[in-house]
Amino acid sequence: MYDNWDELEKSIVDCKKCRLCENRTNIVFGEGNRDADIMFIGEGPGADEDAQGLPFVGKAGKLMNMAFEGLGINRADVYIANIVKCRPPQNRVPNQDEADGCLNYLRNQVILVKPKIIVLLGSTALKNILGQELSITACRGKWIEKKGIYYMPTWHPAALLRDENKKIEFWNDLKSVAERQ
Ligand code: URA
């Protein structure tokens, strides 16, 4: 674990811990306010994120931005990262060894940001952060407190693109986050 961002970032630059390094264009380290009260954790970069080196800049990210704007959440005020920092081929769910290899980077980011609230975007984020046995369908929308951090599991924004009905739940979950600050 590193106690500063420079060393953490340096330690990742040439990461070859798993096969996801083979096809990456950019490592998507994370972005936002490093002193944020709220942190968002997604699954892993897609094509747009891989091309730009930034999280949630594609279609799913645009949808998330719209919710942020509607709820008065300033994207620059929060910190956004993913379970894996390199794009899985065809946007598949990261394999467990890939997630396990990357998780210490994310844990280090959480330690440095010290968020009060972590929003878990989808099943991969929920399972890898709070427990493999948990189901996003059962947990979404319910606050879970662990070691002083309040977690809000919600749908991954890409799921909203496939199922309109999830939009209102996603909105309500983020509203609950905005109100808690
Ligand atoms: N989906 C994710 O889980 N993360 C991103 O950064 C983009 C899409």
XYZ file of C-alpha atoms and ligand atoms in Angstrom, residues 28 41-50 54-61 64 75 80-84 91 121 124 156-158, ligand 1:
40
model
C -8.100 3.574 -16.629
C -17.036 2.033 -8.380
C -17.899 0.423 -11.710
C -16.863 -2.855 -13.307
C -14.184 -2.107 -15.867
C -13.387 0.108 -18.842
C -15.246 -0.261 -22.124
C -13.992 0.778 -25.561
C -14.360 4.542 -25.006
C -12.728 4.389 -21.589
C -9.854 2.286 -22.955
C -10.882 7.815 -18.275
C -13.774 6.036 -16.515
C -17.396 6.277 -17.638
C -16.926 8.449 -20.715
C -19.005 6.256 -23.066
C -22.765 5.728 -23.361
C -23.202 4.424 -19.812
C -21.160 7.330 -18.463
C -24.736 8.588 -15.321
C -18.998 14.949 -11.305
C -14.822 7.390 -9.991
C -12.938 4.108 -10.419
C -13.503 0.514 -11.494
C -12.892 -3.010 -10.216
C -10.443 -3.635 -13.076
C -16.569 -5.991 -22.424
C -22.394 0.213 -9.723
C -19.281 -6.997 -10.205
C -24.710 -0.502 -13.389
C -25.612 2.395 -15.742
C -25.190 0.063 -18.765
N -18.479 0.517 -17.426
C -17.772 0.426 -16.298
O -18.013 -0.424 -15.468
N -16.806 1.301 -16.110
C -16.487 2.248 -16.972
O -15.573 3.017 -16.713
C -17.263 2.330 -18.147
C -18.249 1.454 -18.356
